[in-house]
Amino acid sequence: MRATLLRLDQTYGPHKAYKYSYMPDPRKLAPIETTQRTEVLPLSIRPPNSFVPNHEVFLEKTDIHRLAPTSDFKGTFKDWNDLMTCNKRELRTRGIPLMTRRAIRTAVLAFQNGNPPERFDTKEEWLYYKQFKTRDYSYRVIPELPEKYRPHQNGIDQAPVPDYNRN
């Protein structure tokens, strides 16, 4: 028991809230000073351009995955500024599902960095591969065998057995 306590005391890491054998009194500690990112860098919103003239077109162009239908949530945002300043928690309170929230947030941050939403829409492609009924809907094409795929089913008889008694 004693060795265990010593070992636990010597460890450090995320599972220990404090480094020493006692919990320091939080009233005697200096307050932790933090700065928000917006205090240092102003929040700049990239304006819409001819490729994405408004927030509805932006959400249509980011709608590329069947599990993240971003174009279904056009009515959730009032205007371009509302879409570009909406954070993850606000998206959640508006009732947008998780994968769609991630897709919207990723596309917005990419657009702020200068990458327009021009990825290829994969929904039709997925429907094409879905018809091959692989177990995990992967992009492997395993075609269905036809009903009669053996030679004898198509009327082709077996080759005659050679006569092994002849010299």
PDB file of N, CA and C in Angstrom, residues 24-109:
ATOM      1  N   PRO A  24      -2.994  22.669  -3.417  1.00  0.00           N
ATOM      2  CA  PRO A  24      -2.748  24.058  -3.015  1.00  0.00           C
ATOM      3  C   PRO A  24      -4.056  24.828  -2.850  1.00  0.00           C
ATOM      4  N   ASP A  25      -4.009  25.800  -1.979  1.00  0.00           N
ATOM      5  CA  ASP A  25      -5.200  26.605  -1.710  1.00  0.00           C
ATOM      6  C   ASP A  25      -5.436  27.543  -2.897  1.00  0.00           C
ATOM      7  N   PRO A  26      -6.558  27.379  -3.612  1.00  0.00           N
ATOM      8  CA  PRO A  26      -6.772  28.204  -4.812  1.00  0.00           C
ATOM      9  C   PRO A  26      -6.887  29.696  -4.506  1.00  0.00           C
ATOM     10  N   ARG A  27      -7.229  30.061  -3.240  1.00  0.00           N
ATOM     11  CA  ARG A  27      -7.354  31.490  -2.902  1.00  0.00           C
ATOM     12  C   ARG A  27      -5.999  32.176  -2.849  1.00  0.00           C
ATOM     13  N   LYS A  28      -4.934  31.371  -2.587  1.00  0.00           N
ATOM     14  CA  LYS A  28      -3.601  31.959  -2.491  1.00  0.00           C
ATOM     15  C   LYS A  28      -2.866  31.976  -3.831  1.00  0.00           C
ATOM     16  N   LEU A  29      -3.436  31.293  -4.828  1.00  0.00           N
ATOM     17  CA  LEU A  29      -2.785  31.264  -6.143  1.00  0.00           C
ATOM     18  C   LEU A  29      -3.098  32.553  -6.899  1.00  0.00           C
ATOM     19  N   ALA A  30      -2.185  32.949  -7.756  1.00  0.00           N
ATOM     20  CA  ALA A  30      -2.437  34.117  -8.597  1.00  0.00           C
ATOM     21  C   ALA A  30      -3.460  33.746  -9.665  1.00  0.00           C
ATOM     22  N   PRO A  31      -4.353  34.648 -10.023  1.00  0.00           N
ATOM     23  CA  PRO A  31      -5.338  34.324 -11.067  1.00  0.00           C
ATOM     24  C   PRO A  31      -4.657  34.096 -12.410  1.00  0.00           C
ATOM     25  N   ILE A  32      -5.180  33.123 -13.145  1.00  0.00           N
ATOM     26  CA  ILE A  32      -4.614  32.797 -14.453  1.00  0.00           C
ATOM     27  C   ILE A  32      -5.120  33.834 -15.455  1.00  0.00           C
ATOM     28  N   GLU A  33      -4.195  34.470 -16.122  1.00  0.00           N
ATOM     29  CA  GLU A  33      -4.582  35.495 -17.088  1.00  0.00           C
ATOM     30  C   GLU A  33      -4.698  34.873 -18.470  1.00  0.00           C
ATOM     31  N   THR A  34      -5.820  35.098 -19.115  1.00  0.00           N
ATOM     32  CA  THR A  34      -6.036  34.563 -20.454  1.00  0.00           C
ATOM     33  C   THR A  34      -6.387  35.701 -21.387  1.00  0.00           C
ATOM     34  N   THR A  35      -6.124  35.480 -22.650  1.00  0.00           N
ATOM     35  CA  THR A  35      -6.543  36.447 -23.665  1.00  0.00           C
ATOM     36  C   THR A  35      -7.327  35.710 -24.733  1.00  0.00           C
ATOM     37  N   GLN A  36      -8.409  36.304 -25.133  1.00  0.00           N
ATOM     38  CA  GLN A  36      -9.176  35.746 -26.240  1.00  0.00           C
ATOM     39  C   GLN A  36      -8.453  36.049 -27.544  1.00  0.00           C
ATOM     40  N   ARG A  37      -8.661  35.177 -28.527  1.00  0.00           N
ATOM     41  CA  ARG A  37      -8.042  35.398 -29.834  1.00  0.00           C
ATOM     42  C   ARG A  37      -8.542  36.701 -30.463  1.00  0.00           C
ATOM     43  N   THR A  38      -9.817  37.007 -30.219  1.00  0.00           N
ATOM     44  CA  THR A  38     -10.401  38.208 -30.827  1.00  0.00           C
ATOM     45  C   THR A  38      -9.851  39.488 -30.218  1.00  0.00           C
ATOM     46  N   GLU A  39      -9.267  39.402 -28.997  1.00  0.00           N
ATOM     47  CA  GLU A  39      -8.643  40.591 -28.417  1.00  0.00           C
ATOM     48  C   GLU A  39      -7.362  40.955 -29.157  1.00  0.00           C
ATOM     49  N   VAL A  40      -6.644  39.925 -29.635  1.00  0.00           N
ATOM     50  CA  VAL A  40      -5.376  40.159 -30.327  1.00  0.00           C
ATOM     51  C   VAL A  40      -5.607  40.405 -31.818  1.00  0.00           C
ATOM     52  N   LEU A  41      -6.350  39.482 -32.446  1.00  0.00           N
ATOM     53  CA  LEU A  41      -6.627  39.585 -33.881  1.00  0.00           C
ATOM     54  C   LEU A  41      -8.101  39.897 -34.082  1.00  0.00           C
ATOM     55  N   PRO A  42      -8.426  40.903 -34.848  1.00  0.00           N
ATOM     56  CA  PRO A  42      -9.845  41.173 -35.098  1.00  0.00           C
ATOM     57  C   PRO A  42     -10.461  40.067 -35.957  1.00  0.00           C
ATOM     58  N   LEU A  43     -11.733  39.794 -35.708  1.00  0.00           N
ATOM     59  CA  LEU A  43     -12.427  38.760 -36.469  1.00  0.00           C
ATOM     60  C   LEU A  43     -12.751  39.318 -37.849  1.00  0.00           C
ATOM     61  N   SER A  44     -12.050  38.822 -38.849  1.00  0.00           N
ATOM     62  CA  SER A  44     -12.271  39.333 -40.203  1.00  0.00           C
ATOM     63  C   SER A  44     -13.184  38.373 -40.939  1.00  0.00           C
ATOM     64  N   ILE A  45     -14.158  38.922 -41.612  1.00  0.00           N
ATOM     65  CA  ILE A  45     -15.096  38.111 -42.391  1.00  0.00           C
ATOM     66  C   ILE A  45     -14.812  38.362 -43.859  1.00  0.00           C
ATOM     67  N   ARG A  46     -14.459  37.299 -44.567  1.00  0.00           N
ATOM     68  CA  ARG A  46     -14.220  37.431 -46.005  1.00  0.00           C
ATOM     69  C   ARG A  46     -15.562  37.670 -46.694  1.00  0.00           C
ATOM     70  N   PRO A  47     -15.668  38.709 -47.497  1.00  0.00           N
ATOM     71  CA  PRO A  47     -16.967  39.004 -48.118  1.00  0.00           C
ATOM     72  C   PRO A  47     -17.309  37.995 -49.213  1.00  0.00           C
ATOM     73  N   PRO A  48     -18.586  37.864 -49.544  1.00  0.00           N
ATOM     74  CA  PRO A  48     -18.960  36.948 -50.631  1.00  0.00           C
ATOM     75  C   PRO A  48     -18.427  37.434 -51.969  1.00  0.00           C
ATOM     76  N   ASN A  49     -18.216  36.497 -52.887  1.00  0.00           N
ATOM     77  CA  ASN A  49     -17.699  36.864 -54.214  1.00  0.00           C
ATOM     78  C   ASN A  49     -18.612  36.282 -55.286  1.00  0.00           C
ATOM     79  N   SER A  50     -18.174  36.323 -56.531  1.00  0.00           N
ATOM     80  CA  SER A  50     -19.040  35.855 -57.620  1.00  0.00           C
ATOM     81  C   SER A  50     -19.239  34.341 -57.571  1.00  0.00           C
ATOM     82  N   PHE A  51     -18.275  33.605 -57.005  1.00  0.00           N
ATOM     83  CA  PHE A  51     -18.402  32.142 -56.925  1.00  0.00           C
ATOM     84  C   PHE A  51     -19.439  31.750 -55.872  1.00  0.00           C
ATOM     85  N   VAL A  52     -19.415  32.410 -54.731  1.00  0.00           N
ATOM     86  CA  VAL A  52     -20.437  32.201 -53.693  1.00  0.00           C
ATOM     87  C   VAL A  52     -21.049  33.559 -53.343  1.00  0.00           C
ATOM     88  N   PRO A  53     -22.121  33.970 -54.055  1.00  0.00           N
ATOM     89  CA  PRO A  53     -22.683  35.311 -53.851  1.00  0.00           C
ATOM     90  C   PRO A  53     -23.416  35.494 -52.526  1.00  0.00           C
ATOM     91  N   ASN A  54     -23.975  34.416 -51.942  1.00  0.00           N
ATOM     92  CA  ASN A  54     -24.660  34.561 -50.651  1.00  0.00           C
ATOM     93  C   ASN A  54     -24.520  33.273 -49.843  1.00  0.00           C
ATOM     94  N   HIS A  55     -25.084  33.280 -48.627  1.00  0.00           N
ATOM     95  CA  HIS A  55     -24.874  32.141 -47.729  1.00  0.00           C
ATOM     96  C   HIS A  55     -25.603  30.889 -48.206  1.00  0.00           C
ATOM     97  N   GLU A  56     -26.707  31.045 -48.945  1.00  0.00           N
ATOM     98  CA  GLU A  56     -27.430  29.861 -49.423  1.00  0.00           C
ATOM     99  C   GLU A  56     -26.620  29.118 -50.481  1.00  0.00           C
ATOM    100  N   VAL A  57     -26.014  29.855 -51.402  1.00  0.00           N
ATOM    101  CA  VAL A  57     -25.160  29.228 -52.423  1.00  0.00           C
ATOM    102  C   VAL A  57     -23.945  28.583 -51.759  1.00  0.00           C
ATOM    103  N   PHE A  58     -23.423  29.240 -50.728  1.00  0.00           N
ATOM    104  CA  PHE A  58     -22.275  28.683 -49.999  1.00  0.00           C
ATOM    105  C   PHE A  58     -22.635  27.323 -49.405  1.00  0.00           C
ATOM    106  N   LEU A  59     -23.812  27.232 -48.771  1.00  0.00           N
ATOM    107  CA  LEU A  59     -24.220  25.959 -48.164  1.00  0.00           C
ATOM    108  C   LEU A  59     -24.525  24.907 -49.221  1.00  0.00           C
ATOM    109  N   GLU A  60     -25.021  25.331 -50.396  1.00  0.00           N
ATOM    110  CA  GLU A  60     -25.248  24.364 -51.481  1.00  0.00           C
ATOM    111  C   GLU A  60     -23.932  23.793 -51.985  1.00  0.00           C
ATOM    112  N   LYS A  61     -22.922  24.650 -52.103  1.00  0.00           N
ATOM    113  CA  LYS A  61     -21.634  24.177 -52.630  1.00  0.00           C
ATOM    114  C   LYS A  61     -20.886  23.323 -51.617  1.00  0.00           C
ATOM    115  N   THR A  62     -21.163  23.513 -50.324  1.00  0.00           N
ATOM    116  CA  THR A  62     -20.505  22.660 -49.326  1.00  0.00           C
ATOM    117  C   THR A  62     -21.252  21.352 -49.111  1.00  0.00           C
ATOM    118  N   ASP A  63     -22.409  21.194 -49.733  1.00  0.00           N
ATOM    119  CA  ASP A  63     -23.203  19.970 -49.565  1.00  0.00           C
ATOM    120  C   ASP A  63     -22.656  18.886 -50.486  1.00  0.00           C
ATOM    121  N   ILE A  64     -21.616  18.190 -50.034  1.00  0.00           N
ATOM    122  CA  ILE A  64     -20.963  17.199 -50.888  1.00  0.00           C
ATOM    123  C   ILE A  64     -21.029  15.804 -50.312  1.00  0.00           C
ATOM    124  N   HIS A  65     -21.517  15.644 -49.077  1.00  0.00           N
ATOM    125  CA  HIS A  65     -21.492  14.318 -48.457  1.00  0.00           C
ATOM    126  C   HIS A  65     -22.897  13.938 -48.030  1.00  0.00           C
ATOM    127  N   ARG A  66     -23.258  12.678 -48.214  1.00  0.00           N
ATOM    128  CA  ARG A  66     -24.636  12.269 -47.938  1.00  0.00           C
ATOM    129  C   ARG A  66     -24.976  12.332 -46.461  1.00  0.00           C
ATOM    130  N   LEU A  67     -23.976  12.236 -45.577  1.00  0.00           N
ATOM    131  CA  LEU A  67     -24.249  12.260 -44.138  1.00  0.00           C
ATOM    132  C   LEU A  67     -24.183  13.669 -43.555  1.00  0.00           C
ATOM    133  N   ALA A  68     -23.788  14.644 -44.364  1.00  0.00           N
ATOM    134  CA  ALA A  68     -23.725  16.032 -43.891  1.00  0.00           C
ATOM    135  C   ALA A  68     -24.472  16.940 -44.860  1.00  0.00           C
ATOM    136  N   PRO A  69     -25.821  16.905 -44.820  1.00  0.00           N
ATOM    137  CA  PRO A  69     -26.592  17.714 -45.785  1.00  0.00           C
ATOM    138  C   PRO A  69     -26.663  19.177 -45.374  1.00  0.00           C
ATOM    139  N   THR A  70     -25.669  19.951 -45.780  1.00  0.00           N
ATOM    140  CA  THR A  70     -25.616  21.358 -45.356  1.00  0.00           C
ATOM    141  C   THR A  70     -26.691  22.213 -46.023  1.00  0.00           C
ATOM    142  N   SER A  71     -27.116  21.847 -47.228  1.00  0.00           N
ATOM    143  CA  SER A  71     -28.106  22.690 -47.915  1.00  0.00           C
ATOM    144  C   SER A  71     -29.488  22.592 -47.276  1.00  0.00           C
ATOM    145  N   ASP A  72     -29.706  21.597 -46.397  1.00  0.00           N
ATOM    146  CA  ASP A  72     -30.998  21.511 -45.711  1.00  0.00           C
ATOM    147  C   ASP A  72     -31.154  22.581 -44.634  1.00  0.00           C
ATOM    148  N   PHE A  73     -30.061  23.243 -44.263  1.00  0.00           N
ATOM    149  CA  PHE A  73     -30.099  24.189 -43.146  1.00  0.00           C
ATOM    150  C   PHE A  73     -29.880  25.626 -43.609  1.00  0.00           C
ATOM    151  N   LYS A  74     -30.355  25.929 -44.831  1.00  0.00           N
ATOM    152  CA  LYS A  74     -30.203  27.299 -45.339  1.00  0.00           C
ATOM    153  C   LYS A  74     -31.005  28.293 -44.514  1.00  0.00           C
ATOM    154  N   GLY A  75     -32.175  27.871 -44.059  1.00  0.00           N
ATOM    155  CA  GLY A  75     -33.036  28.774 -43.296  1.00  0.00           C
ATOM    156  C   GLY A  75     -32.547  29.045 -41.890  1.00  0.00           C
ATOM    157  N   THR A  76     -31.534  28.301 -41.440  1.00  0.00           N
ATOM    158  CA  THR A  76     -31.013  28.480 -40.080  1.00  0.00           C
ATOM    159  C   THR A  76     -30.232  29.780 -39.942  1.00  0.00           C
ATOM    160  N   PHE A  77     -29.674  30.266 -41.047  1.00  0.00           N
ATOM    161  CA  PHE A  77     -28.819  31.456 -41.001  1.00  0.00           C
ATOM    162  C   PHE A  77     -29.536  32.640 -41.631  1.00  0.00           C
ATOM    163  N   LYS A  78     -29.411  33.801 -40.981  1.00  0.00           N
ATOM    164  CA  LYS A  78     -30.088  35.003 -41.490  1.00  0.00           C
ATOM    165  C   LYS A  78     -29.406  35.547 -42.733  1.00  0.00           C
ATOM    166  N   ASP A  79     -28.082  35.696 -42.644  1.00  0.00           N
ATOM    167  CA  ASP A  79     -27.351  36.297 -43.760  1.00  0.00           C
ATOM    168  C   ASP A  79     -25.918  35.784 -43.749  1.00  0.00           C
ATOM    169  N   TRP A  80     -25.095  36.380 -44.581  1.00  0.00           N
ATOM    170  CA  TRP A  80     -23.700  35.963 -44.736  1.00  0.00           C
ATOM    171  C   TRP A  80     -22.913  36.123 -43.430  1.00  0.00           C
ATOM    172  N   ASN A  81     -23.088  37.270 -42.753  1.00  0.00           N
ATOM    173  CA  ASN A  81     -22.356  37.513 -41.501  1.00  0.00           C
ATOM    174  C   ASN A  81     -22.757  36.519 -40.420  1.00  0.00           C
ATOM    175  N   ASP A  82     -24.035  36.152 -40.394  1.00  0.00           N
ATOM    176  CA  ASP A  82     -24.501  35.181 -39.405  1.00  0.00           C
ATOM    177  C   ASP A  82     -23.836  33.826 -39.635  1.00  0.00           C
ATOM    178  N   LEU A  83     -23.723  33.422 -40.897  1.00  0.00           N
ATOM    179  CA  LEU A  83     -23.073  32.137 -41.214  1.00  0.00           C
ATOM    180  C   LEU A  83     -21.594  32.170 -40.859  1.00  0.00           C
ATOM    181  N   MET A  84     -20.921  33.272 -41.180  1.00  0.00           N
ATOM    182  CA  MET A  84     -19.470  33.326 -40.989  1.00  0.00           C
ATOM    183  C   MET A  84     -19.060  33.521 -39.528  1.00  0.00           C
ATOM    184  N   THR A  85     -19.950  34.044 -38.692  1.00  0.00           N
ATOM    185  CA  THR A  85     -19.586  34.263 -37.287  1.00  0.00           C
ATOM    186  C   THR A  85     -20.184  33.225 -36.352  1.00  0.00           C
ATOM    187  N   CYS A  86     -20.957  32.288 -36.865  1.00  0.00           N
ATOM    188  CA  CYS A  86     -21.614  31.290 -36.024  1.00  0.00           C
ATOM    189  C   CYS A  86     -20.583  30.258 -35.560  1.00  0.00           C
ATOM    190  N   ASN A  87     -20.428  30.093 -34.245  1.00  0.00           N
ATOM    191  CA  ASN A  87     -19.443  29.132 -33.748  1.00  0.00           C
ATOM    192  C   ASN A  87     -20.080  27.761 -33.541  1.00  0.00           C
ATOM    193  N   LYS A  88     -19.274  26.811 -33.078  1.00  0.00           N
ATOM    194  CA  LYS A  88     -19.741  25.430 -32.957  1.00  0.00           C
ATOM    195  C   LYS A  88     -20.892  25.297 -31.965  1.00  0.00           C
ATOM    196  N   ARG A  89     -20.786  25.993 -30.850  1.00  0.00           N
ATOM    197  CA  ARG A  89     -21.837  25.880 -29.834  1.00  0.00           C
ATOM    198  C   ARG A  89     -23.142  26.476 -30.337  1.00  0.00           C
ATOM    199  N   GLU A  90     -23.045  27.590 -31.048  1.00  0.00           N
ATOM    200  CA  GLU A  90     -24.252  28.215 -31.600  1.00  0.00           C
ATOM    201  C   GLU A  90     -24.903  27.303 -32.641  1.00  0.00           C
ATOM    202  N   LEU A  91     -24.079  26.634 -33.461  1.00  0.00           N
ATOM    203  CA  LEU A  91     -24.633  25.689 -34.437  1.00  0.00           C
ATOM    204  C   LEU A  91     -25.386  24.572 -33.720  1.00  0.00           C
ATOM    205  N   ARG A  92     -24.858  24.142 -32.573  1.00  0.00           N
ATOM    206  CA  ARG A  92     -25.502  23.062 -31.830  1.00  0.00           C
ATOM    207  C   ARG A  92     -26.831  23.529 -31.251  1.00  0.00           C
ATOM    208  N   THR A  93     -26.863  24.744 -30.726  1.00  0.00           N
ATOM    209  CA  THR A  93     -28.121  25.228 -30.155  1.00  0.00           C
ATOM    210  C   THR A  93     -29.175  25.460 -31.238  1.00  0.00           C
ATOM    211  N   ARG A  94     -28.748  25.648 -32.471  1.00  0.00           N
ATOM    212  CA  ARG A  94     -29.719  25.803 -33.565  1.00  0.00           C
ATOM    213  C   ARG A  94     -30.227  24.465 -34.078  1.00  0.00           C
ATOM    214  N   GLY A  95     -29.728  23.355 -33.517  1.00  0.00           N
ATOM    215  CA  GLY A  95     -30.258  22.037 -33.856  1.00  0.00           C
ATOM    216  C   GLY A  95     -29.675  21.418 -35.105  1.00  0.00           C
ATOM    217  N   ILE A  96     -28.464  21.778 -35.461  1.00  0.00           N
ATOM    218  CA  ILE A  96     -27.816  21.186 -36.635  1.00  0.00           C
ATOM    219  C   ILE A  96     -27.058  19.939 -36.187  1.00  0.00           C
ATOM    220  N   PRO A  97     -27.219  18.797 -36.868  1.00  0.00           N
ATOM    221  CA  PRO A  97     -26.534  17.572 -36.433  1.00  0.00           C
ATOM    222  C   PRO A  97     -25.016  17.675 -36.535  1.00  0.00           C
ATOM    223  N   LEU A  98     -24.337  16.765 -35.840  1.00  0.00           N
ATOM    224  CA  LEU A  98     -22.892  16.889 -35.614  1.00  0.00           C
ATOM    225  C   LEU A  98     -22.083  16.915 -36.906  1.00  0.00           C
ATOM    226  N   MET A  99     -22.297  15.949 -37.797  1.00  0.00           N
ATOM    227  CA  MET A  99     -21.463  15.901 -39.009  1.00  0.00           C
ATOM    228  C   MET A  99     -21.719  17.111 -39.900  1.00  0.00           C
ATOM    229  N   THR A 100     -22.958  17.586 -39.897  1.00  0.00           N
ATOM    230  CA  THR A 100     -23.275  18.790 -40.670  1.00  0.00           C
ATOM    231  C   THR A 100     -22.613  20.014 -40.048  1.00  0.00           C
ATOM    232  N   ARG A 101     -22.611  20.084 -38.707  1.00  0.00           N
ATOM    233  CA  ARG A 101     -21.913  21.187 -38.026  1.00  0.00           C
ATOM    234  C   ARG A 101     -20.449  21.198 -38.403  1.00  0.00           C
ATOM    235  N   ARG A 102     -19.825  20.018 -38.377  1.00  0.00           N
ATOM    236  CA  ARG A 102     -18.399  19.942 -38.712  1.00  0.00           C
ATOM    237  C   ARG A 102     -18.155  20.377 -40.153  1.00  0.00           C
ATOM    238  N   ALA A 103     -19.023  19.942 -41.067  1.00  0.00           N
ATOM    239  CA  ALA A 103     -18.844  20.299 -42.479  1.00  0.00           C
ATOM    240  C   ALA A 103     -18.980  21.807 -42.679  1.00  0.00           C
ATOM    241  N   ILE A 104     -19.989  22.409 -42.049  1.00  0.00           N
ATOM    242  CA  ILE A 104     -20.201  23.857 -42.187  1.00  0.00           C
ATOM    243  C   ILE A 104     -19.016  24.617 -41.612  1.00  0.00           C
ATOM    244  N   ARG A 105     -18.587  24.220 -40.408  1.00  0.00           N
ATOM    245  CA  ARG A 105     -17.496  24.929 -39.733  1.00  0.00           C
ATOM    246  C   ARG A 105     -16.191  24.800 -40.518  1.00  0.00           C
ATOM    247  N   THR A 106     -15.912  23.601 -41.031  1.00  0.00           N
ATOM    248  CA  THR A 106     -14.690  23.387 -41.815  1.00  0.00           C
ATOM    249  C   THR A 106     -14.711  24.236 -43.077  1.00  0.00           C
ATOM    250  N   ALA A 107     -15.868  24.269 -43.755  1.00  0.00           N
ATOM    251  CA  ALA A 107     -15.963  25.048 -44.988  1.00  0.00           C
ATOM    252  C   ALA A 107     -15.822  26.542 -44.710  1.00  0.00           C
ATOM    253  N   VAL A 108     -16.404  27.009 -43.606  1.00  0.00           N
ATOM    254  CA  VAL A 108     -16.312  28.437 -43.263  1.00  0.00           C
ATOM    255  C   VAL A 108     -14.869  28.814 -42.964  1.00  0.00           C
ATOM    256  N   LEU A 109     -14.176  27.995 -42.152  1.00  0.00           N
ATOM    257  CA  LEU A 109     -12.785  28.304 -41.821  1.00  0.00           C
ATOM    258  C   LEU A 109     -11.895  28.225 -43.056  1.00  0.00           C
TER     259      LEU A 109
END
